Coordinates of N, CA and C in Angstrom, one line a residue:
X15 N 25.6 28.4 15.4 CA 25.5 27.3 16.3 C 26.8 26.4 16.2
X16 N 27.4 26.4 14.8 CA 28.4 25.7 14.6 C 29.9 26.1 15.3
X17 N 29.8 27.2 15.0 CA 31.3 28.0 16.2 C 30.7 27.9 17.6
X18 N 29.7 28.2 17.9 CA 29.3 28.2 19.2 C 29.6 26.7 19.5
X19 N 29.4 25.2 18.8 CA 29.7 24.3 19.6 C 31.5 23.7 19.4
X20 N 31.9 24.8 18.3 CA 33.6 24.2 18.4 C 34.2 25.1 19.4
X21 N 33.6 26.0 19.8 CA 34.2 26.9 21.0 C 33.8 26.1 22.0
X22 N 32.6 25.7 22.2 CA 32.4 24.8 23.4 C 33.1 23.9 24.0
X23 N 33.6 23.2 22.6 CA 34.3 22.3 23.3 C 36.0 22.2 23.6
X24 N 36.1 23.4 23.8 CA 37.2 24.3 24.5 C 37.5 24.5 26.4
X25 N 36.1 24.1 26.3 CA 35.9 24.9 27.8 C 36.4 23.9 28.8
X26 N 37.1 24.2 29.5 CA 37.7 23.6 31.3 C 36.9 23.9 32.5
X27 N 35.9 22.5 32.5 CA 35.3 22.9 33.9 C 36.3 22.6 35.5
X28 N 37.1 22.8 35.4 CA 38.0 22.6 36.4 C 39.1 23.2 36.4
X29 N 39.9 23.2 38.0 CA 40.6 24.4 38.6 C 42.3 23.6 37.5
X30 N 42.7 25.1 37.0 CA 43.7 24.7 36.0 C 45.0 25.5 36.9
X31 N 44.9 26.1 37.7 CA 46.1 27.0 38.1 C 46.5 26.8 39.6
X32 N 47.5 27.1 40.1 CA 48.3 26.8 41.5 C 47.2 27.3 42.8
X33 N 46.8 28.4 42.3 CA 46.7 29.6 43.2 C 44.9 29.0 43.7
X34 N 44.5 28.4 42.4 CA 42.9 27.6 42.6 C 42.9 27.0 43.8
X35 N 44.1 25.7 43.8 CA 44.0 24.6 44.5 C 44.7 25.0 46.1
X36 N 44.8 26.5 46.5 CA 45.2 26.7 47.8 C 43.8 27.7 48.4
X37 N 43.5 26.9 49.8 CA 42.5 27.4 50.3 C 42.4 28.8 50.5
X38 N 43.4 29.4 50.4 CA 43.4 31.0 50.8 C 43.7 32.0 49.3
X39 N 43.9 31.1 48.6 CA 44.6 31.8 46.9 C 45.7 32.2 47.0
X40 N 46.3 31.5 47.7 CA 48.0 31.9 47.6 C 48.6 31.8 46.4
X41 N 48.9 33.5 46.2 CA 49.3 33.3 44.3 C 48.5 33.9 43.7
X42 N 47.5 34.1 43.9 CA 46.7 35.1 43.0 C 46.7 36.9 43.5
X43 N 47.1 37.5 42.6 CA 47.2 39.0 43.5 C 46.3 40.2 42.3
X44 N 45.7 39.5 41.1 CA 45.0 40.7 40.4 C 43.9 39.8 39.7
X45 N 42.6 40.1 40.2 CA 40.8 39.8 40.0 C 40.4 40.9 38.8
X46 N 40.3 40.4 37.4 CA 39.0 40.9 36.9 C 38.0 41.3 36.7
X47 N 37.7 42.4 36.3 CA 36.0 42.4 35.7 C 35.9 42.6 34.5
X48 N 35.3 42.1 33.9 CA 34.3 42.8 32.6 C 33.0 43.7 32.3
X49 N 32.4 44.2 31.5 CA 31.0 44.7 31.5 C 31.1 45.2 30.0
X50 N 29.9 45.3 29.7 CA 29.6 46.5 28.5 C 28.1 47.1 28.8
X51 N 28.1 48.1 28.6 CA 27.0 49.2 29.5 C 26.8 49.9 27.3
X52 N 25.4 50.1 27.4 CA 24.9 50.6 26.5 C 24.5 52.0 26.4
X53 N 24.5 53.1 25.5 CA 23.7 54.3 25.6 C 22.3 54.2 25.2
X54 N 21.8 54.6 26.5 CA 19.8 54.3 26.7 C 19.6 55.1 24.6
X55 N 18.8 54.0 24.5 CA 18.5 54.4 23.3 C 19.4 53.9 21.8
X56 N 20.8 53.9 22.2 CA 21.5 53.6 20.8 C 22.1 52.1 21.2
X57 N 21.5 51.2 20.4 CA 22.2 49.7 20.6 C 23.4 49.4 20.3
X58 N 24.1 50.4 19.0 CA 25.1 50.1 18.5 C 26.2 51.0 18.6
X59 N 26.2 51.2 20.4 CA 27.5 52.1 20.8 C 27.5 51.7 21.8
X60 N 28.5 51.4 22.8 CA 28.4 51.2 24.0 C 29.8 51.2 24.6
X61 N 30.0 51.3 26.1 CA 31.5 51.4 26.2 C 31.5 49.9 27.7
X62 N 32.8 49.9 26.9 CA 33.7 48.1 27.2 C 34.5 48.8 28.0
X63 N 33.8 48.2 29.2 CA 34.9 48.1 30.6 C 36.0 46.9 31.1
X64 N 36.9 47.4 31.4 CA 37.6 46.5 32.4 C 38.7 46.9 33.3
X65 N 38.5 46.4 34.5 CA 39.0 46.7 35.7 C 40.0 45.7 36.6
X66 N 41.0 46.0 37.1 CA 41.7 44.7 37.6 C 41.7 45.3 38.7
X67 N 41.5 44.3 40.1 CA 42.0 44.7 41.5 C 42.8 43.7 42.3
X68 N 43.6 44.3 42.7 CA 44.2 43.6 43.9 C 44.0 42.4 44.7
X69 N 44.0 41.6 45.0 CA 43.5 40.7 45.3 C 44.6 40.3 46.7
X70 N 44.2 40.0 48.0 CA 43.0 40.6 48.2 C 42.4 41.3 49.0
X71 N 43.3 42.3 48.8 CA 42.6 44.3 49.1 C 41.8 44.3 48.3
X72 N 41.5 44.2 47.1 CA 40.2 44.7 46.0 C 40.6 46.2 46.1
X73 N 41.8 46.4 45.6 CA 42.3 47.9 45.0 C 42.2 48.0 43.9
X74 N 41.8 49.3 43.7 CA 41.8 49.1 41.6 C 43.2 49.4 41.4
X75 N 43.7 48.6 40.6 CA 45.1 48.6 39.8 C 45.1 49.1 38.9
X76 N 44.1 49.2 37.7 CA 43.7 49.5 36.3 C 42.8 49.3 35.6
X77 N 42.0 50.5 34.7 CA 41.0 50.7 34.5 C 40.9 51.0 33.2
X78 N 40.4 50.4 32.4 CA 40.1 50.8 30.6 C 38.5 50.6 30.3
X79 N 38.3 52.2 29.7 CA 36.6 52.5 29.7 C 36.9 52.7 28.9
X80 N 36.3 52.2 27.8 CA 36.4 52.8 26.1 C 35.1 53.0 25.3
X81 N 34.3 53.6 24.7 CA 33.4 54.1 23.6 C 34.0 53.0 22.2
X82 N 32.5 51.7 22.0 CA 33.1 51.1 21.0 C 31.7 51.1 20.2
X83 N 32.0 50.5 18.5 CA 30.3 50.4 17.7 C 30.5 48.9 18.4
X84 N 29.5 48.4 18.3 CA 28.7 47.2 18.3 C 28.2 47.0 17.0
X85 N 28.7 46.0 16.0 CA 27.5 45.6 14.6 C 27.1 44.1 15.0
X86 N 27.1 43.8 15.7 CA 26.3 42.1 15.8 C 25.3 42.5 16.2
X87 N 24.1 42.2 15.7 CA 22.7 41.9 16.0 C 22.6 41.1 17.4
X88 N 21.6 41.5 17.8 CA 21.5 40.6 19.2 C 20.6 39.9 19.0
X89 N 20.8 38.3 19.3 CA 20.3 36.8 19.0 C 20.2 36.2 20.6
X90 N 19.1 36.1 20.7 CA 18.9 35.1 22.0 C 19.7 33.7 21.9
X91 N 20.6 34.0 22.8 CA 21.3 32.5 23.0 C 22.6 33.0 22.6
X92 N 22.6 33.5 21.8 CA 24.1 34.2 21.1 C 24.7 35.7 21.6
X93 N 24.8 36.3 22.8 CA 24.9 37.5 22.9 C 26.1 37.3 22.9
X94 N 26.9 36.6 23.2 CA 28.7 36.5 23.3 C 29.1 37.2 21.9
X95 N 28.5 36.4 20.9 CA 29.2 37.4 19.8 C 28.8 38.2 19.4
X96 N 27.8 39.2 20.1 CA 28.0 40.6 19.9 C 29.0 41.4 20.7
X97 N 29.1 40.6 22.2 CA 29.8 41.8 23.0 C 31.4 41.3 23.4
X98 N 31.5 39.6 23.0 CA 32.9 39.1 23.6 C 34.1 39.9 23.0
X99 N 34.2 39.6 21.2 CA 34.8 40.8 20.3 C 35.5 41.8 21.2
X100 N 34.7 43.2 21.8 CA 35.3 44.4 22.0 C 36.1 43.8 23.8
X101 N 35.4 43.3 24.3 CA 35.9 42.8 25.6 C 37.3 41.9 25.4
X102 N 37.4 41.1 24.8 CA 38.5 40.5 24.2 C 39.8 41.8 24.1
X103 N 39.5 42.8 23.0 CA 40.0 43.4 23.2 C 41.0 44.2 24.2
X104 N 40.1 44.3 25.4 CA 40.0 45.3 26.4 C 41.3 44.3 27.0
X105 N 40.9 43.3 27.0 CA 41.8 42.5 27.7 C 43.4 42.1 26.8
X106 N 43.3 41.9 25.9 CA 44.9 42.0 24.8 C 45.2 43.2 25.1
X107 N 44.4 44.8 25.3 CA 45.4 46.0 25.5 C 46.1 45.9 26.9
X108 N 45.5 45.3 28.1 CA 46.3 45.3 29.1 C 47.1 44.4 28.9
X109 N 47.0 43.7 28.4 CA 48.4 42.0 28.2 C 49.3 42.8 27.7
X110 N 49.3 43.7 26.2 CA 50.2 44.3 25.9 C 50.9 45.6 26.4
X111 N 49.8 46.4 26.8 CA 50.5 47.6 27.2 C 51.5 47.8 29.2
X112 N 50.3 46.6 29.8 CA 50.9 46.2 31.2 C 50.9 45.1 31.4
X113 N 51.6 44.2 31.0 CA 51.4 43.4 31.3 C 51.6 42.7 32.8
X114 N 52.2 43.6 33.2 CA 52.5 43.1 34.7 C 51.1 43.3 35.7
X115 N 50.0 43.8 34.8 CA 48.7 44.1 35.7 C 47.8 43.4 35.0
X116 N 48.3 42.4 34.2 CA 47.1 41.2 33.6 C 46.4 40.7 34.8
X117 N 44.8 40.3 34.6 CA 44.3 39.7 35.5 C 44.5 37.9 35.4
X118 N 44.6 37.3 36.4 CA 44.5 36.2 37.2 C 43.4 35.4 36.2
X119 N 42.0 35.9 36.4 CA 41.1 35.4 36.4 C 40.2 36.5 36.4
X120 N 38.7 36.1 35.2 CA 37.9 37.4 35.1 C 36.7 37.0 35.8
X121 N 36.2 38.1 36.3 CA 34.6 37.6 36.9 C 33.6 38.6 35.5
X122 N 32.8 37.9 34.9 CA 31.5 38.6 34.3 C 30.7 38.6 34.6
X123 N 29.9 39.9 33.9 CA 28.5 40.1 34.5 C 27.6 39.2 33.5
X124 N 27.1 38.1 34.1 CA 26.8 37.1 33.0 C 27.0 35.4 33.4
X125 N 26.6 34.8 32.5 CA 26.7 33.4 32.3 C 27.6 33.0 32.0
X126 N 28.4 31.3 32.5 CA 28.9 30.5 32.1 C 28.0 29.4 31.5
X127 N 28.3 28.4 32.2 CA 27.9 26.8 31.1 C 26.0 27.3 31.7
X128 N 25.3 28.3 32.7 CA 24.3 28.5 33.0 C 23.5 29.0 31.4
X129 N 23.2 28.2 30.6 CA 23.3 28.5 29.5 C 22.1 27.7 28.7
X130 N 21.5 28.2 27.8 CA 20.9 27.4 26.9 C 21.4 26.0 26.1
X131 N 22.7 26.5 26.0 CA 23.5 25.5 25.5 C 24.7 25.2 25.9
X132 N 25.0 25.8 27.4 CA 25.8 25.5 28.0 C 27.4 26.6 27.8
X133 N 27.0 27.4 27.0 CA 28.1 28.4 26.6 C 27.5 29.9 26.5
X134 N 27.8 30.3 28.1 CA 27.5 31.9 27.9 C 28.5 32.1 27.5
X135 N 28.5 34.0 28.2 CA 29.3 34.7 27.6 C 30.6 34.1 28.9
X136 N 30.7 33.6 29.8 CA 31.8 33.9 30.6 C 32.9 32.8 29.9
X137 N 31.7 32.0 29.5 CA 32.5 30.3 28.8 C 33.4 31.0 27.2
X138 N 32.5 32.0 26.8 CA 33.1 32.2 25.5 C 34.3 33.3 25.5
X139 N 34.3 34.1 26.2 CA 35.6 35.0 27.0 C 36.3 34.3 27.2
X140 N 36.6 33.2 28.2 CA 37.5 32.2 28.6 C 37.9 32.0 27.6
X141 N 37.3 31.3 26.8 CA 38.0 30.3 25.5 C 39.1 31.0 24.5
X142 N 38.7 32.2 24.4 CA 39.0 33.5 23.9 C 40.4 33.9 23.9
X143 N 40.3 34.2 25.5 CA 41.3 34.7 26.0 C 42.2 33.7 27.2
X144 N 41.8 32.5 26.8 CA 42.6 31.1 27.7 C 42.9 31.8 28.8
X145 N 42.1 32.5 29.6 CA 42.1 33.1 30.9 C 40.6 32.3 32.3
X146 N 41.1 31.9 33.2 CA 40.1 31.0 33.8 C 38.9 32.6 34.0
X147 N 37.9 32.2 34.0 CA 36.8 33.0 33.7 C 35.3 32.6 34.9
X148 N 34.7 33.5 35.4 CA 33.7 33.2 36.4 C 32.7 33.6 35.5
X149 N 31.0 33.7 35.7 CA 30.0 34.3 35.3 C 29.4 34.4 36.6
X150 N 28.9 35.6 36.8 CA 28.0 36.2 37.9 C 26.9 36.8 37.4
X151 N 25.9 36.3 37.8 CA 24.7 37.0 37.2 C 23.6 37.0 38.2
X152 N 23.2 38.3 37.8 CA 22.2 38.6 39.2 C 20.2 38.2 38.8
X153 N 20.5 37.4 37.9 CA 19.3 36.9 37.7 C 19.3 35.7 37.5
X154 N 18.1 35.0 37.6 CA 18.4 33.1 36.9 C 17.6 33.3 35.5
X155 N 18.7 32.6 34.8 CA 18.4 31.7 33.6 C 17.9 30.7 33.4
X156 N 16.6 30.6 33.0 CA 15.8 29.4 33.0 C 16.3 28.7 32.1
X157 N 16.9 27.7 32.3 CA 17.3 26.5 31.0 C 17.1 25.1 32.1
X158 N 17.0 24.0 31.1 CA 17.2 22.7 31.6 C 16.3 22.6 32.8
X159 N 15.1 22.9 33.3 CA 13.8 22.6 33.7 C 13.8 23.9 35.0
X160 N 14.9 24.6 35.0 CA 15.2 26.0 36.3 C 14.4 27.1 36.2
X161 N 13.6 27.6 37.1 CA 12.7 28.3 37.3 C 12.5 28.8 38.3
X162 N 12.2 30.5 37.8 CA 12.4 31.1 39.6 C 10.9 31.0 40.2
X163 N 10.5 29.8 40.6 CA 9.2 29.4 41.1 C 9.1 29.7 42.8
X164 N 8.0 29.2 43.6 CA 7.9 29.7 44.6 C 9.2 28.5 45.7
X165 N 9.6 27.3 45.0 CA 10.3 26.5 45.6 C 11.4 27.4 45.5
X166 N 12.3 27.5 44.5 CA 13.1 28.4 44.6 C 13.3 29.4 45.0
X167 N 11.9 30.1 45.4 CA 12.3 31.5 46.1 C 12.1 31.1 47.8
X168 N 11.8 29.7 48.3 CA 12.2 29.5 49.4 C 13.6 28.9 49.9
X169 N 13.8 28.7 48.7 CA 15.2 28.1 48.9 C 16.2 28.9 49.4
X170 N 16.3 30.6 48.5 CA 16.6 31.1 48.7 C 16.3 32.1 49.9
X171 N 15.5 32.2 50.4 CA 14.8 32.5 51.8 C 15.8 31.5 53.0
X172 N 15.9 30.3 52.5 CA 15.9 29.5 54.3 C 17.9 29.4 53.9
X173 N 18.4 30.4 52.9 CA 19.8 31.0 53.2 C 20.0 31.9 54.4
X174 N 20.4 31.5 55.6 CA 20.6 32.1 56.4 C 22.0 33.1 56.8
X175 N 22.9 32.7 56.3 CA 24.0 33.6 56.7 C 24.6 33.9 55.1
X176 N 25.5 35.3 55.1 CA 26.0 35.7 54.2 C 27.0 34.7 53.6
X177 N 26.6 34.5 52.0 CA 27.8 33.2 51.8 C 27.7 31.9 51.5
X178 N 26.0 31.6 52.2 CA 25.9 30.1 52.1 C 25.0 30.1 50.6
X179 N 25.2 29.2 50.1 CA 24.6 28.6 48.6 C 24.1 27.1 48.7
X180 N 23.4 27.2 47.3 CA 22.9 25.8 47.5 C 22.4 25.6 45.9
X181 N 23.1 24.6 45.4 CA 23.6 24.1 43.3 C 22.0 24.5 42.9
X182 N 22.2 24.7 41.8 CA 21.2 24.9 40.4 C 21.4 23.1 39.3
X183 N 20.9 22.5 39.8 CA 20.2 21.2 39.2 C 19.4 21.2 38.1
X184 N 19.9 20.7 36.9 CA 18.6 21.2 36.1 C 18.1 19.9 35.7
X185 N 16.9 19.6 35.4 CA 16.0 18.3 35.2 C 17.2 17.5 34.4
X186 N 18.3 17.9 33.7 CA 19.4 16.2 33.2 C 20.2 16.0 34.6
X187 N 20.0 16.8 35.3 CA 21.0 16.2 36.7 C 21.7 16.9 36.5
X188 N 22.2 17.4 35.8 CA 23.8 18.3 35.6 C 23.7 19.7 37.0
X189 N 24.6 19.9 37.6 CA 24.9 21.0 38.3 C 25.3 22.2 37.5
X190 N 24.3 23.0 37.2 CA 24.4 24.4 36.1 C 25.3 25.8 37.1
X191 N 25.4 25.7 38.2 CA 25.5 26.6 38.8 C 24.9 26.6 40.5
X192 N 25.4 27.4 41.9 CA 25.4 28.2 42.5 C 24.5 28.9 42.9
X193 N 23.7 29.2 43.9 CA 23.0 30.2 44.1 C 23.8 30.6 45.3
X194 N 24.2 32.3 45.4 CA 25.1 32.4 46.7 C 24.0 33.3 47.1
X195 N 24.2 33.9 48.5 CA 23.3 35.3 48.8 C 25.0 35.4 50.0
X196 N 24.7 37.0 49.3 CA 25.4 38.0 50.2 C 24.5 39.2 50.7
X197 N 24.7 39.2 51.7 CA 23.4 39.8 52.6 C 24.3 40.9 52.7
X198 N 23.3 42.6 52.6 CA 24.0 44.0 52.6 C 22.3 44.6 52.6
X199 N 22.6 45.6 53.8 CA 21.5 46.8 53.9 C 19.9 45.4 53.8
X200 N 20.1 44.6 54.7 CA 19.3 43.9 54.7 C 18.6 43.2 53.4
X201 N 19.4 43.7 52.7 CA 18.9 42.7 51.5 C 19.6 41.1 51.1
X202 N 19.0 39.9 50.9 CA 19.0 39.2 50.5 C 19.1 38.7 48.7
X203 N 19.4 39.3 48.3 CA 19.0 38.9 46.8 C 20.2 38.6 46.6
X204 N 20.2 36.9 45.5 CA 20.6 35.6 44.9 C 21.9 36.5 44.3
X205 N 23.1 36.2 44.3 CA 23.4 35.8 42.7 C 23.7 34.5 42.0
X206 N 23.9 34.2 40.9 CA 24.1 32.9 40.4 C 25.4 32.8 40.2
X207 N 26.0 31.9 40.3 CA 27.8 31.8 40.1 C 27.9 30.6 39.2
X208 N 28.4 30.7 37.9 CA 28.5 29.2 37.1 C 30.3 29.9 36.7
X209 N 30.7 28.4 36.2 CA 32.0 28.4 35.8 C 31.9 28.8 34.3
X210 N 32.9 29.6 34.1 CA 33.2 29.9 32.4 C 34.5 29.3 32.0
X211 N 35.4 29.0 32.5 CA 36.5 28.4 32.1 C 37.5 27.9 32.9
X212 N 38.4 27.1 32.9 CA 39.9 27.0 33.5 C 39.2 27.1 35.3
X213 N 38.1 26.8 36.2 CA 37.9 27.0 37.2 C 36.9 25.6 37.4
X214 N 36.8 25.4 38.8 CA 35.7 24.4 39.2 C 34.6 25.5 39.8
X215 N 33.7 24.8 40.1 CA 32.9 25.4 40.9 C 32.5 25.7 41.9
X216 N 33.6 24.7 42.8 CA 33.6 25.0 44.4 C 34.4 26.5 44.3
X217 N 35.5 26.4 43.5 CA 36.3 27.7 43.3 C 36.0 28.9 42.8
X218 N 35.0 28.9 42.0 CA 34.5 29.8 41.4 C 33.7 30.5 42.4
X219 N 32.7 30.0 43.1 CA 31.7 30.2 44.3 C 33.0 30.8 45.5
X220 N 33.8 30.0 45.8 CA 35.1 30.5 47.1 C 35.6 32.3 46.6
X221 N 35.7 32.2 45.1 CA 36.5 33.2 45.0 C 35.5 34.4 45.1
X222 N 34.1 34.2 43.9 CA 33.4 35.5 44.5 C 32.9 35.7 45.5
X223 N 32.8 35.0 46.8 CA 32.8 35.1 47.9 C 33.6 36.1 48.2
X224 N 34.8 35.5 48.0 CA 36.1 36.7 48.7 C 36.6 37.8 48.2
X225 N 35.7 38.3 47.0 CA 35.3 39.4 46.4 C 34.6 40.4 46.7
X226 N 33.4 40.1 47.9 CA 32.6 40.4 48.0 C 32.2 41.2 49.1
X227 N 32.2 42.8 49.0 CA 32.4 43.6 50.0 C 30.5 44.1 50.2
X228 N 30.2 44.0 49.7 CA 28.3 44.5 49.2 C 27.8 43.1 48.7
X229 N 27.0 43.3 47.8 CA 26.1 42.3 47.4 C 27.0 41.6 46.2
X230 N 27.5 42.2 45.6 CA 27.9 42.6 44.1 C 29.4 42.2 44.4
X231 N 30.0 41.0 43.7 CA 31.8 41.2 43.5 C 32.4 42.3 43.4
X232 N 33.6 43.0 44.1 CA 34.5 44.3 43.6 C 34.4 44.0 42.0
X233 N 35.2 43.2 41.7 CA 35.3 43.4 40.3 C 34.1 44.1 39.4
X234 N 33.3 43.3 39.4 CA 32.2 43.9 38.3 C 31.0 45.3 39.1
X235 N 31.0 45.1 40.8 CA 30.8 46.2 41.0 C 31.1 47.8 40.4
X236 N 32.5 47.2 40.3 CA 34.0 48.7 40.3 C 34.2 49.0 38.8
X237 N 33.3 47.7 38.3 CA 33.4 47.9 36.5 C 32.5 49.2 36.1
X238 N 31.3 48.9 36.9 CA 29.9 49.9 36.6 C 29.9 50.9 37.2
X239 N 30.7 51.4 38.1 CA 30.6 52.5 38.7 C 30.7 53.4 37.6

C-alpha cells in the first residue's frame, strides 16, 4: 500500500502533450496496446503483449509477444504488480531497439484511477513508463458507491448512437471514468474509459473513440488476436 500510494502520487490527470490539445491529434502517428493473456491452467506463465499502430490508419507497425514467469502472487487491489514488471519491459525493448516506433500513448486492457484506490494498472504503467496511458475495460469496477444495477443498465440502454457516453460518479462526487458504447453486429455493450496518466478524460474518451473500428480499440483488440 505504501509504494502503491508514492506511485500514486505520480499520476497526471491531464492532457500533457501537443498532439492531446488538437481536436483531430495532429502529431500523434503511433497508438499502443498492452495485455498479458495467461496459460488456462498455469498462473505463473503468461505471454506480454504489445502492439503499436498507426494512427490513424490503425496499421500494425510492431508487434512483441513474448513467453514470461510471473512470481507475484495475485492480491485484489494490487494486480499492477504482478503484471506491470513484464509489460514495462515490453515497452523499454521497443524504446531501445526502435525507437522510431515508440508509442505516443498506451491504451490498456484495464483500469486507471477506476480503482479501489484510485491506481490501476493503466495509472501504474504510466508512472512507470512516463508515457500518457488510457485504461479500457470492458467491465465496471465497483468502487466508490458504482454498481452495475438496473439504473445503470438503463443508462446504458438510453445510449443511442455509437460513441455517446455518459461519467461514472462515485458517491465522493469524483468522476472515476466514462461509460462509452460502440455499437458492432448490433451489440451494445459498455466499455469503461478512465485516465491512467499524462491524459484528461475528455481526451482519453476522444482518442478511444478514434480507435475504434468494432467494439473493442485497434490497439488492445490487435493485442489479443
Amino acid at each position: 500500500r505504501r509504494e502503491q500510494a508514492r506511485l500514486k502520487a505520480g499520476v497526471l490527470e491531464e492532457d500533457t502533450e501537443e498532439w492531446q490539445k488538437d481536436p483531430h491529434f495532429t502529431g500523434l502517428e503511433r497508438v499502443g496496446g498492452v495485455d498479458l493473456s495467461y496459460i488456462k491452467g498455469d498462473e505463473s506463465r503468461a505471454c506480454a503483449s504489445l502492439v503499436v499502430l498507426s494512427y490513424p490508419a490503425l496499421e500494425v507497425l510492431y508487434q512483441d509477444c513474448r513467453m514470461v514467469a510471473v512470481s507475484a502472487p495475485y492480491v485484489a487491489g494490487f494486480l499492477a504488480f504482478r503484471e506491470v514488471p513484464v509489460l514495462v519491459e515490453a515497452v523499454q525493448r521497443v524504446q531501445q531497439e526502435q525507437p522510431q516506433l515508440q508509442p505516443q500513448v498506451l491504451l490498456v486492457d484495464g483500469n486507471g484511477v477506476l480503482h479501489p484506490r484510485g491506481f490501476g494498472t493503466a495509472c501504474h504503467l504510466g508512472v512507470l513508463t512516463d508515457l500518457p496511458c488510457i485504461g479500457v475495460a470492458k467491465n465496471l469496477l465497483q468502487v466508490d458507491g458504482l454498481v452495475r444495477d438496473e439504473l445503470h443498465r438503463e443508462q446504458v440502454r438510453s445510449l443511442q448512437r455509437s460513441g455517446e457516453t455518459f461519467p461514472l460518479t462515485g458517491t465522493s462526487g469524483k468522476v472515476l471514468g466514462m461509460v462509452s458504447c460502440h455499437f458492432y453486429n448490433n451489440s451494445s455493450k459498455p466499455l469503461y474509459v478512465s485516465v491512467g496518466h499524462r491524459v484528461s478524460l475528455g481526451t482519453a474518451v476522444r482518442l478511444v473513440r478514434g480507435c475504434c473500428r468494432f467494439r473493442v480499440p485497434e490497439p488492445i483488440r490487435q493485442v489479443r488476436v
